[in-house]
Short mmCIF file of C-alpha atoms in Angstrom, two decimals:
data_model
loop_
_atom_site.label_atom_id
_atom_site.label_comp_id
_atom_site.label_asym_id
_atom_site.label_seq_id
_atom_site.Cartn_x
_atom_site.Cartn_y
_atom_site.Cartn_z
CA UNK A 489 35.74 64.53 40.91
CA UNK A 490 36.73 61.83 38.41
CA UNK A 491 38.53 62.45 35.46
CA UNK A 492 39.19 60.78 32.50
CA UNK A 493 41.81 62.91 30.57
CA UNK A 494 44.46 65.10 32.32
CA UNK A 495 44.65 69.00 32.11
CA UNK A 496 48.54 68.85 31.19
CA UNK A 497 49.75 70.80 28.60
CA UNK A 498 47.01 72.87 27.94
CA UNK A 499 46.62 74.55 24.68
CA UNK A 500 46.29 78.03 23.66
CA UNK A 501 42.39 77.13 22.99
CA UNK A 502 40.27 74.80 25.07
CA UNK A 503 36.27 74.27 24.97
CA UNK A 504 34.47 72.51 27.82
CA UNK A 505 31.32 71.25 27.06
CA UNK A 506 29.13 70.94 31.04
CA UNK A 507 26.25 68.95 29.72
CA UNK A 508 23.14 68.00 31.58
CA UNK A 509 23.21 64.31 29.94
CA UNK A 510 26.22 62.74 27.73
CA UNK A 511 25.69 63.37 23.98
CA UNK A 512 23.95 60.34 22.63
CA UNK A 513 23.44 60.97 18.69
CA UNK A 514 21.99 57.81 17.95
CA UNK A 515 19.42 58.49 20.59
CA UNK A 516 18.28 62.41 20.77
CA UNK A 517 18.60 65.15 18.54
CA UNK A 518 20.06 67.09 21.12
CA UNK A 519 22.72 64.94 21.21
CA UNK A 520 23.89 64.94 17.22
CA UNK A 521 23.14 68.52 17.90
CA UNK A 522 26.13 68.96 20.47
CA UNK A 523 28.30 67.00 18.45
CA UNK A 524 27.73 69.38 15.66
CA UNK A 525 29.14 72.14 18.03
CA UNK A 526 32.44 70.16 19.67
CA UNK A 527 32.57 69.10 16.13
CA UNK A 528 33.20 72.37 14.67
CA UNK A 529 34.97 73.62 17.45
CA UNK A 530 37.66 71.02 17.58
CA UNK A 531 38.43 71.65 13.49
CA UNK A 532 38.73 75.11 14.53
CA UNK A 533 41.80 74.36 16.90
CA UNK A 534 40.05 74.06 20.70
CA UNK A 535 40.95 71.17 22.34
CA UNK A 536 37.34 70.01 23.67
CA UNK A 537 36.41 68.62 26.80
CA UNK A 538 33.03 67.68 28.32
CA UNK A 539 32.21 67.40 31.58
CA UNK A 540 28.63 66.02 32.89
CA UNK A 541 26.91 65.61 36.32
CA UNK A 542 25.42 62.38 34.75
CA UNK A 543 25.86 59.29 35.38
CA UNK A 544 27.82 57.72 32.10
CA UNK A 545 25.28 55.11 29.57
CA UNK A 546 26.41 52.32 26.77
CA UNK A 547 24.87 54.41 25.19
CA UNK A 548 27.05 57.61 24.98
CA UNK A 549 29.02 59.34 21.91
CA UNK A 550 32.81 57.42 21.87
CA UNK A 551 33.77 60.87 20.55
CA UNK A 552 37.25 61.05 21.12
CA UNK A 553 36.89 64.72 23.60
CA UNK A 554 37.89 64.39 27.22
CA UNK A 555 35.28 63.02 29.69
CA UNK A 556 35.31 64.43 33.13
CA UNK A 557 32.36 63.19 36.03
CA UNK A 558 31.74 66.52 37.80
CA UNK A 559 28.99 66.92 40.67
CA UNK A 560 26.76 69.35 41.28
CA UNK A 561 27.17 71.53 44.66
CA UNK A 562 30.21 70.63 45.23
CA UNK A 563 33.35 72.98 45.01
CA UNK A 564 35.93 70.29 44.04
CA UNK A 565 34.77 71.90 40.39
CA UNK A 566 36.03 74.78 41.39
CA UNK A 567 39.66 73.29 41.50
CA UNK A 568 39.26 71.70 38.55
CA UNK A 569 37.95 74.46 36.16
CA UNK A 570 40.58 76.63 37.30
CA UNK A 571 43.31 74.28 36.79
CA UNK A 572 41.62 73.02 33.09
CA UNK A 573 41.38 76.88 32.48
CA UNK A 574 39.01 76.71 29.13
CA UNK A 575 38.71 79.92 26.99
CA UNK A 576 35.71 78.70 25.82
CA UNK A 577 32.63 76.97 28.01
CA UNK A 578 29.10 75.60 27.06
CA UNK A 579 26.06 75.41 28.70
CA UNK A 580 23.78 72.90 26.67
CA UNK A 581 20.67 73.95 29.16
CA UNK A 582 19.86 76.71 31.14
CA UNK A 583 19.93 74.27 34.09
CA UNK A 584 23.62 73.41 33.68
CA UNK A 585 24.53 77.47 33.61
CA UNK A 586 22.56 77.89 36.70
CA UNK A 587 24.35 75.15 38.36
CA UNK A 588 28.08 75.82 36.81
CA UNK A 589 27.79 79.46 35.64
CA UNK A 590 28.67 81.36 38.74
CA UNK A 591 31.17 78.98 39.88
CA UNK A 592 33.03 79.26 36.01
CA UNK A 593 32.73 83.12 36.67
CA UNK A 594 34.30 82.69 40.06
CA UNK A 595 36.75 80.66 38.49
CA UNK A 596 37.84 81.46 34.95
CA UNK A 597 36.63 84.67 34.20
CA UNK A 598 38.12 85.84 31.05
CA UNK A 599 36.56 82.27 29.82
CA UNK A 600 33.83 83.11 26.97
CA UNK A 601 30.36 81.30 27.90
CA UNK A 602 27.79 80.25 25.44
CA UNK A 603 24.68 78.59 26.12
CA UNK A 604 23.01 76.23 23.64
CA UNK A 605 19.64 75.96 24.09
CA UNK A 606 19.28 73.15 21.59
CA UNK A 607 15.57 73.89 21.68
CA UNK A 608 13.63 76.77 23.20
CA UNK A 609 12.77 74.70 26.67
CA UNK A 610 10.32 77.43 27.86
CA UNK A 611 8.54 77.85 24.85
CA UNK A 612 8.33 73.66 24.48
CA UNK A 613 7.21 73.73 28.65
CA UNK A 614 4.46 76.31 27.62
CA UNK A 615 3.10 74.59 24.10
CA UNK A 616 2.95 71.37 26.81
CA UNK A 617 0.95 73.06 28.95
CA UNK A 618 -1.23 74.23 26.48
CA UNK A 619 -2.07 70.98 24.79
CA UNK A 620 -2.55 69.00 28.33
CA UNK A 621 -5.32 72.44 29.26
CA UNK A 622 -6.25 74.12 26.41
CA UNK A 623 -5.23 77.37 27.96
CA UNK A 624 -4.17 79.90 25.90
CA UNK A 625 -0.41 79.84 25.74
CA UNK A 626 1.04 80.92 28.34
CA UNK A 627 5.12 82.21 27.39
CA UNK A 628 5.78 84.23 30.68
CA UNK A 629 5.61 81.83 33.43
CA UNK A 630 8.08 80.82 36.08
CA UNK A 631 10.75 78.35 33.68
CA UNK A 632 11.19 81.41 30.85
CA UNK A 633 12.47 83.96 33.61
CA UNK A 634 15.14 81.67 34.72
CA UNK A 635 15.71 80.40 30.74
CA UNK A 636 15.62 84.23 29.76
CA UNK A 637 17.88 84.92 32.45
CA UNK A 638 20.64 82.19 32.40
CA UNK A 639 20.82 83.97 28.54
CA UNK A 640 21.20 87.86 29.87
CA UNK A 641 24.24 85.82 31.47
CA UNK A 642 25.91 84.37 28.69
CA UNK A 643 27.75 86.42 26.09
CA UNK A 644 25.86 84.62 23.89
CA UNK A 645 23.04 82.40 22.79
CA UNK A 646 23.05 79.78 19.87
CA UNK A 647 19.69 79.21 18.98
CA UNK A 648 18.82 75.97 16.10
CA UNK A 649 15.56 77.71 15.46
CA UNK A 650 15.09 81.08 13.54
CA UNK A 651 11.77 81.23 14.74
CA UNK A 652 13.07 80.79 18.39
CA UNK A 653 15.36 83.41 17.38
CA UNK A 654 12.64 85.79 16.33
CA UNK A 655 10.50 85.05 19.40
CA UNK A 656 13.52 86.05 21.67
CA UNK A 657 13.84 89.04 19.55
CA UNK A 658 10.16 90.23 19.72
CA UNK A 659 8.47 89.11 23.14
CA UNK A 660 11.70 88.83 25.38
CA UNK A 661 13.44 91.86 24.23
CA UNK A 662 16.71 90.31 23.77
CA UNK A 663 19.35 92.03 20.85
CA UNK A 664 20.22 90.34 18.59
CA UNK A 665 24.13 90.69 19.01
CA UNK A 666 23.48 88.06 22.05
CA UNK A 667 21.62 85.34 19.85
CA UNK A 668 22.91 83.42 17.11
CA UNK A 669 21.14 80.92 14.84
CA UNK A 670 22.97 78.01 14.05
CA UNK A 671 20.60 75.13 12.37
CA UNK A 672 21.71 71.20 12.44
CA UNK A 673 24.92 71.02 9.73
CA UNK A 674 24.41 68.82 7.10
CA UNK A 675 27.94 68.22 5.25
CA UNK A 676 26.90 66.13 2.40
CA UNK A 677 23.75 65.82 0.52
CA UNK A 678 21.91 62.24 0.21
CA UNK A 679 22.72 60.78 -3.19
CA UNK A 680 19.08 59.51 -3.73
CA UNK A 681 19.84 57.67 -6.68
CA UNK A 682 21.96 55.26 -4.08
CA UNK A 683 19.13 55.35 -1.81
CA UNK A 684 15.86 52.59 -1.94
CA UNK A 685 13.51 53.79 -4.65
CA UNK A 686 9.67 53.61 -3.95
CA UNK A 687 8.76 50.20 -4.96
CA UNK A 688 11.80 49.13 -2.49
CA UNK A 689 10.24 50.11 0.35
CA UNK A 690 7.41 49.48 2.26
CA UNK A 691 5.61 50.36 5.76
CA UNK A 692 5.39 53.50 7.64
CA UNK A 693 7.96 54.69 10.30
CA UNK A 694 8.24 57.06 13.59
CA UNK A 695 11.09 57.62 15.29
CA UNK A 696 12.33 59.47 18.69
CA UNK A 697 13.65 58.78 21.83
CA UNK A 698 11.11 58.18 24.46
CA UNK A 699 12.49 60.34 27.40
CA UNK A 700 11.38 63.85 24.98
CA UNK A 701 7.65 64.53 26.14
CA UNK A 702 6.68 65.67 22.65
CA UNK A 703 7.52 62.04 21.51
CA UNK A 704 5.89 60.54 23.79
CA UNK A 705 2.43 62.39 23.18
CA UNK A 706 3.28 62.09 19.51
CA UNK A 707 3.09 58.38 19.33
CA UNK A 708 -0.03 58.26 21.80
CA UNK A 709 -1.75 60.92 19.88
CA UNK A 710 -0.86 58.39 16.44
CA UNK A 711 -1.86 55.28 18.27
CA UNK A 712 -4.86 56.45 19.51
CA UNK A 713 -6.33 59.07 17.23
CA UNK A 714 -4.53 58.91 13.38
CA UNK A 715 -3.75 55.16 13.01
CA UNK A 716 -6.96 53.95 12.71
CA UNK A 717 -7.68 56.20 10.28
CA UNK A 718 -4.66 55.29 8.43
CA UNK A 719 -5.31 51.67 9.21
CA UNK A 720 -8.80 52.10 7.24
CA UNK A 721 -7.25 53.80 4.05
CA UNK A 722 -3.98 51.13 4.32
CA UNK A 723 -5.27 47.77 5.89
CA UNK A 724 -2.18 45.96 4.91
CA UNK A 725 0.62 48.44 6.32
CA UNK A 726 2.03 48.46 9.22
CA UNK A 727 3.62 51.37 10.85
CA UNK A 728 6.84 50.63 13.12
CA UNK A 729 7.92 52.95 15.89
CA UNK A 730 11.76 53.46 17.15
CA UNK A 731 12.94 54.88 20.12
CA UNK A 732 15.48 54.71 22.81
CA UNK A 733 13.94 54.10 26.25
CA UNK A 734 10.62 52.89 25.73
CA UNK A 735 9.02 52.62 28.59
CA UNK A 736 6.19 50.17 29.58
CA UNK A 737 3.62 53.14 29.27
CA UNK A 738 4.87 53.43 25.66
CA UNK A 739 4.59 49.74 25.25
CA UNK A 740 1.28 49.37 25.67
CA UNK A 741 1.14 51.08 21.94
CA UNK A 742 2.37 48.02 21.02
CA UNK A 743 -0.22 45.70 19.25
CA UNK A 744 1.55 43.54 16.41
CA UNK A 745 -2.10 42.58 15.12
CA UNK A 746 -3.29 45.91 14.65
CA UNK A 747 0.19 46.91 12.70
CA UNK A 748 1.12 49.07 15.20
CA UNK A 749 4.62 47.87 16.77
CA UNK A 750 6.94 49.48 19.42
CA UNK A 751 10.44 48.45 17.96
CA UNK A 752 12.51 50.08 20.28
CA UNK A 753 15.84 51.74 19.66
CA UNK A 754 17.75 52.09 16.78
CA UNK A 755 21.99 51.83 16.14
CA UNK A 756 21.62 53.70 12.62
CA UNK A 757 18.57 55.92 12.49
CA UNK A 758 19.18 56.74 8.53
CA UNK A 759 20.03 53.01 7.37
CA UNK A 760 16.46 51.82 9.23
CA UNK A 761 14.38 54.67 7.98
CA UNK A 762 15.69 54.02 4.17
CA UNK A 763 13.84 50.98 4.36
CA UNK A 764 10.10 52.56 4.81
CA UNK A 765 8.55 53.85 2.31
CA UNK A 766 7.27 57.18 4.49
CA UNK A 767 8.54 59.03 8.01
CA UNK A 768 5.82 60.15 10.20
CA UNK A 769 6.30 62.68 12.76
CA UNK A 770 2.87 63.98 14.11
CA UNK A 771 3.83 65.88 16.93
CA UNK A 772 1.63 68.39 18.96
CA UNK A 773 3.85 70.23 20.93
CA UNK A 774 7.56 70.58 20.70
CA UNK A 775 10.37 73.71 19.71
CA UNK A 776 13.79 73.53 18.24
CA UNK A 777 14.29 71.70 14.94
CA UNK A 778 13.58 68.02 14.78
CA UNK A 779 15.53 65.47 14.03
CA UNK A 780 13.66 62.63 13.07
CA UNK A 781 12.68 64.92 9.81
CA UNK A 782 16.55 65.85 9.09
CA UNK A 783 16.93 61.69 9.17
CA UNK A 784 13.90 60.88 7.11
CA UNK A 785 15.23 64.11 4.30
CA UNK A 786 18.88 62.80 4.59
CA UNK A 787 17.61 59.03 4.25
CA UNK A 788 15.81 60.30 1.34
CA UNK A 789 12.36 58.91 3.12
CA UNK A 790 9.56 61.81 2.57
CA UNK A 791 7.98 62.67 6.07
CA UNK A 792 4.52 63.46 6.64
CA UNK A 793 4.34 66.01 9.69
CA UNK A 794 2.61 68.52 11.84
CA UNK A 795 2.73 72.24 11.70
CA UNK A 796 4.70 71.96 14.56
CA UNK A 797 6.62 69.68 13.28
CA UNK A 798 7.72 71.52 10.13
CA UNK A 799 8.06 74.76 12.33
CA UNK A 800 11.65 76.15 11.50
CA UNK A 801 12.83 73.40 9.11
CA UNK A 802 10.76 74.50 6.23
CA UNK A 803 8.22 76.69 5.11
CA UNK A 804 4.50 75.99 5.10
CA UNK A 805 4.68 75.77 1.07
CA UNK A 806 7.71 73.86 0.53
CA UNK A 807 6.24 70.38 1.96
CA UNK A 808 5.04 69.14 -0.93
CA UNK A 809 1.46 68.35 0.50
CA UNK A 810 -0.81 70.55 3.10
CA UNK A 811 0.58 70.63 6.67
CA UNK A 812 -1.81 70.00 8.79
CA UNK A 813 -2.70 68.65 12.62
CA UNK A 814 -6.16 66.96 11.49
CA UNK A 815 -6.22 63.66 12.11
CA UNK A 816 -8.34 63.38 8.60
CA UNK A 817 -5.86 65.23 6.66
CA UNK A 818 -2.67 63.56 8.22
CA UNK A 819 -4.54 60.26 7.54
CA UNK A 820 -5.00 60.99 3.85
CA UNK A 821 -1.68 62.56 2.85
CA UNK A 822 -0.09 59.70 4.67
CA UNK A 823 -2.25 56.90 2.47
CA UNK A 824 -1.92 59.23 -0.67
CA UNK A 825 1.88 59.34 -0.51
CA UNK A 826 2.06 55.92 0.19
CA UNK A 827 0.04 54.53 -2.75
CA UNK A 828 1.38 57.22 -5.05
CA UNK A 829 4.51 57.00 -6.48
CA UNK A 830 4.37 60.45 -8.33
CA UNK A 831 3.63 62.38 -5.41
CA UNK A 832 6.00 60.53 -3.12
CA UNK A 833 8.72 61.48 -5.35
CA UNK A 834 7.26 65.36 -4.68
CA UNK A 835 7.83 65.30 -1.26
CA UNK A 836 11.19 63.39 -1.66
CA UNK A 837 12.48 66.16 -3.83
CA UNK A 838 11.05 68.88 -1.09
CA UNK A 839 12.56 67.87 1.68
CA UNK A 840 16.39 67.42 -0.40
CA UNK A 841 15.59 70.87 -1.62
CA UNK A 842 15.09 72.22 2.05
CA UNK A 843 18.41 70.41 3.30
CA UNK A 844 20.65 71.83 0.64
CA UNK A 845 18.58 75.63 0.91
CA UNK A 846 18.72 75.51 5.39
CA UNK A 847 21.24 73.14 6.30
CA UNK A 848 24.33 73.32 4.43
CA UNK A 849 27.71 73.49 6.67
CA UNK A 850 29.10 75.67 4.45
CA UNK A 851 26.70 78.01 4.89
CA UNK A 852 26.57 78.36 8.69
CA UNK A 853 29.86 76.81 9.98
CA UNK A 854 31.92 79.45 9.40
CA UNK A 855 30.08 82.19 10.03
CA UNK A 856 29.43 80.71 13.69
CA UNK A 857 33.59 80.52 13.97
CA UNK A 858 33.35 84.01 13.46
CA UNK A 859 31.12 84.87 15.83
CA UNK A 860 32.98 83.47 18.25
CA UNK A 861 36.08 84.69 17.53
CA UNK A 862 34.97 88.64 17.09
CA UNK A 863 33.25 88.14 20.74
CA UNK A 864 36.53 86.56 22.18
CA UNK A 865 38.53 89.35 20.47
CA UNK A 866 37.05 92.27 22.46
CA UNK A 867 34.92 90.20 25.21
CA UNK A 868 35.03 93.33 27.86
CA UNK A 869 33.79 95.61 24.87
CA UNK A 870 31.05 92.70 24.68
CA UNK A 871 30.06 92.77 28.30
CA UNK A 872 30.01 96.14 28.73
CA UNK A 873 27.14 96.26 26.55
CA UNK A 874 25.04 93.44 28.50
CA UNK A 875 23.95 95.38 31.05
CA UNK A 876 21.30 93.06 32.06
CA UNK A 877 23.64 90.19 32.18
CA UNK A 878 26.17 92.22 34.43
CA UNK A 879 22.97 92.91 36.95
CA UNK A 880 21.60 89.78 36.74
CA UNK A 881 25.43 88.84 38.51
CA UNK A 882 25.60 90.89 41.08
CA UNK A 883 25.12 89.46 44.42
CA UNK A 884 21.47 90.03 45.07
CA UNK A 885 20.95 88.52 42.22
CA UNK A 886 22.73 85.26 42.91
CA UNK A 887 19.84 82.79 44.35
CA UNK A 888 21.17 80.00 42.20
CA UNK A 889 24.77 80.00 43.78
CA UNK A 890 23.78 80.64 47.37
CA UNK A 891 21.47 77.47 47.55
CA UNK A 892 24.02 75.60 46.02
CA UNK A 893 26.57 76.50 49.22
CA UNK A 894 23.96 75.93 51.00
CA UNK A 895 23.12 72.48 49.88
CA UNK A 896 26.83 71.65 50.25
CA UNK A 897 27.47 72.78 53.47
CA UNK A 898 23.96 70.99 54.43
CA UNK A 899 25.52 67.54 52.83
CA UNK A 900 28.97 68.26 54.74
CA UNK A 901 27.17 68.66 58.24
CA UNK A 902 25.24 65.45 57.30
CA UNK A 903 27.94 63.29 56.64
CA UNK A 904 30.26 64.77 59.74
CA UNK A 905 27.22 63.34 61.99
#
């Protein structure tokens, strides 16, 4: 296992972060989202640490927190979590628990676990499934049971969704003294009178890295289905797409004399969207809150989206315009907001309204702290009450850590031959 910070004087607080990918901001909303956490954990006091299975990008946070290459089925973690000794470890995926959880058990038991979700996978998995069938949707199928149960496991869930909250609440049974809600944390509001005014701008935007599914459907969906429609009401805009990792299926989207162009990624999402005059995010499918609206709000650029889309950052009536998935009506808002300066301003003023009314740090910061810290105060108390989570760890119950000895005493016999 490499390392790139030493476990030497350890402090009397400690976070580790075991992350299915390293946190890249600039390229997911997953990844501002984790930084949010270590973030506010580190002003709190914990000395923060992340360790991933992944292999490292150029395009990774330079956050400052120790980096540690760990590997999956391999007990040379084991070792090392023990000797690093966090009182406090993350999950950002059910996957990573399931890998890491039983071994950090093992290990460091009196260490508090949390898993952040940063979306509702299962419930993004079965919306998926619905669009690509037209099935019903289907919320108890094989990837919820494990999500569900990697939860039961952790003394708690942060959830960035109140709806996702709610859902856990009301179909999955879970109490609510396991789940927390903890939106995206927005410190500052946008000074809009700094920001490009209407006649400043010009063009339409979309934005989102290219490995999320829902982005990817998004943007074939637009291409295919709204921006001809758009192109018909607005003959002489063009509508630019960013994205990290676009891929050459994506590129194909990419047709410069239709004004439809595939621009690729992005270093500063907020200084490249304050140069369109609207933010389109027409997504079908998709959980969690989204991050290409908090840009276009905190860029002061008003975003035209789907029901999905606005799902858990604001409420149906607080748009500015009707939310809708019709190609017609997406088509029309988009082309009157763009020829309208009145109503543009509208939706600019909605969407600062619904950062400063969902998204304010000092609003949900410090009550997440607290959480925290009342669950680390008493944490037998806490797992005395999660009786599921205390079955769900006994040893019929442990599938996920017996195929991972498995695999590793497989790979050991393999490379002794």
């Amino acid at each position: 296992m490499l390392s790139h910070t030493s476990a030497k004087h350890i402090p009397a607080k400690r976070a580790l972060l075991i992350a299915k990918q390293w946190p890249e901001p600039a390229s997911t909303a997953a990844g501002r989202r984790t930084l949010d956490i270590l973030d506010l954990l580190a002003e709190a006091g914990y000395a923060v640490e992340i360790g991933s299975p992944a292999q490292p990008t150029p395009f990774q946070a330079k956050s400052g927190y120790g980096e540690h290459q760990i590997e999956v089925n391999e007990s040379s973690f084991d070792d090392w979590v023990r000797q690093l000794d966090p009182t406090l470890v993350i999950y950002d995926r059910f996957m990573m628990e399931e890998q890491f959880g039983w071994r950090v058990r093992e290990q460091c038991p009196q260490a508090m676990t949390i898993l952040d979700t940063s979306d509702f996978h299962s419930l993004r998995e079965a919306r998926h499934q619905a669009a690509k069938t037209g099935d019903a949707l289907n919320l108890f199928h094989a990837s919820a049971e494990r999500e569900i149960a990697a939860m039961a496991r952790c003394d708690l869930t942060v959830m960035i969704s109140q709806v996702e909250v709610d859902l856990l609440k009301q179909h999955f049974c879970l109490p609510d003294w396991q789940l927390h809600y903890l939106p995206f944390l927005v410190r500052e509001m946008p000074d809009l009178d700094a920001l490009p005014d209407f006649e400043q701008r010009e063009h339409l935007a979309m934005i989102g890295g290219f490995k999320h599914a829902p982005n990817r459907d998004a943007v074939a969906w637009f291409a295919e289905t709204i921006w001809p429609r758009v192109r018909t009401l607005l003959p002489e805009v063009e509508c630019h797409v960013y994205g990290a990792y676009a891929d050459h299926a994506m590129q194909r989207f990419h047709k410069p004399k239709a004004g439809l162009r595939i621009v690729g990624r992005t270093d500063d999402a907020l200084a490249t969207l304050a140069r369109y005059r609207l933010n389109l995010a027409p997504l079908r499918f998709g959980a969690g809150q989204k991050g290409k609206i908090l840009d276009g709000w905190l860029s002061g650029t008003p975003t035209v989206t789907t029901p999905i889309g606005a799902e858990s950052m604001a409420g149906a009536n607080d748009w500015g315009y009707p939310v809708s998935d019709c190609p017609d009506t997406f088509a029309a808002t988009t082309a009157e907001l763009y020829q309208d300066r009145t109503a543009w301003q509208r939706v600019r003023a909605a969407g600062t309204r619904a950062l400063s009314s969902g998204f304010s740090y000092a609003d949900h910061a410090p009550q997440f702290l607290a959480r925290i810290e009342a669950i680390a105060a008493d944490l037998e108390a806490h797992r005395n009450r999660n009786i599921w989570g205390r079955i769900l760890r006994r040893t019929e119950h442990r599938a996920e850590e017996f195929m991972s000895r498995w695999i590793e005493t497989k790979n050991k016999l393999a490379d002794s031959n």
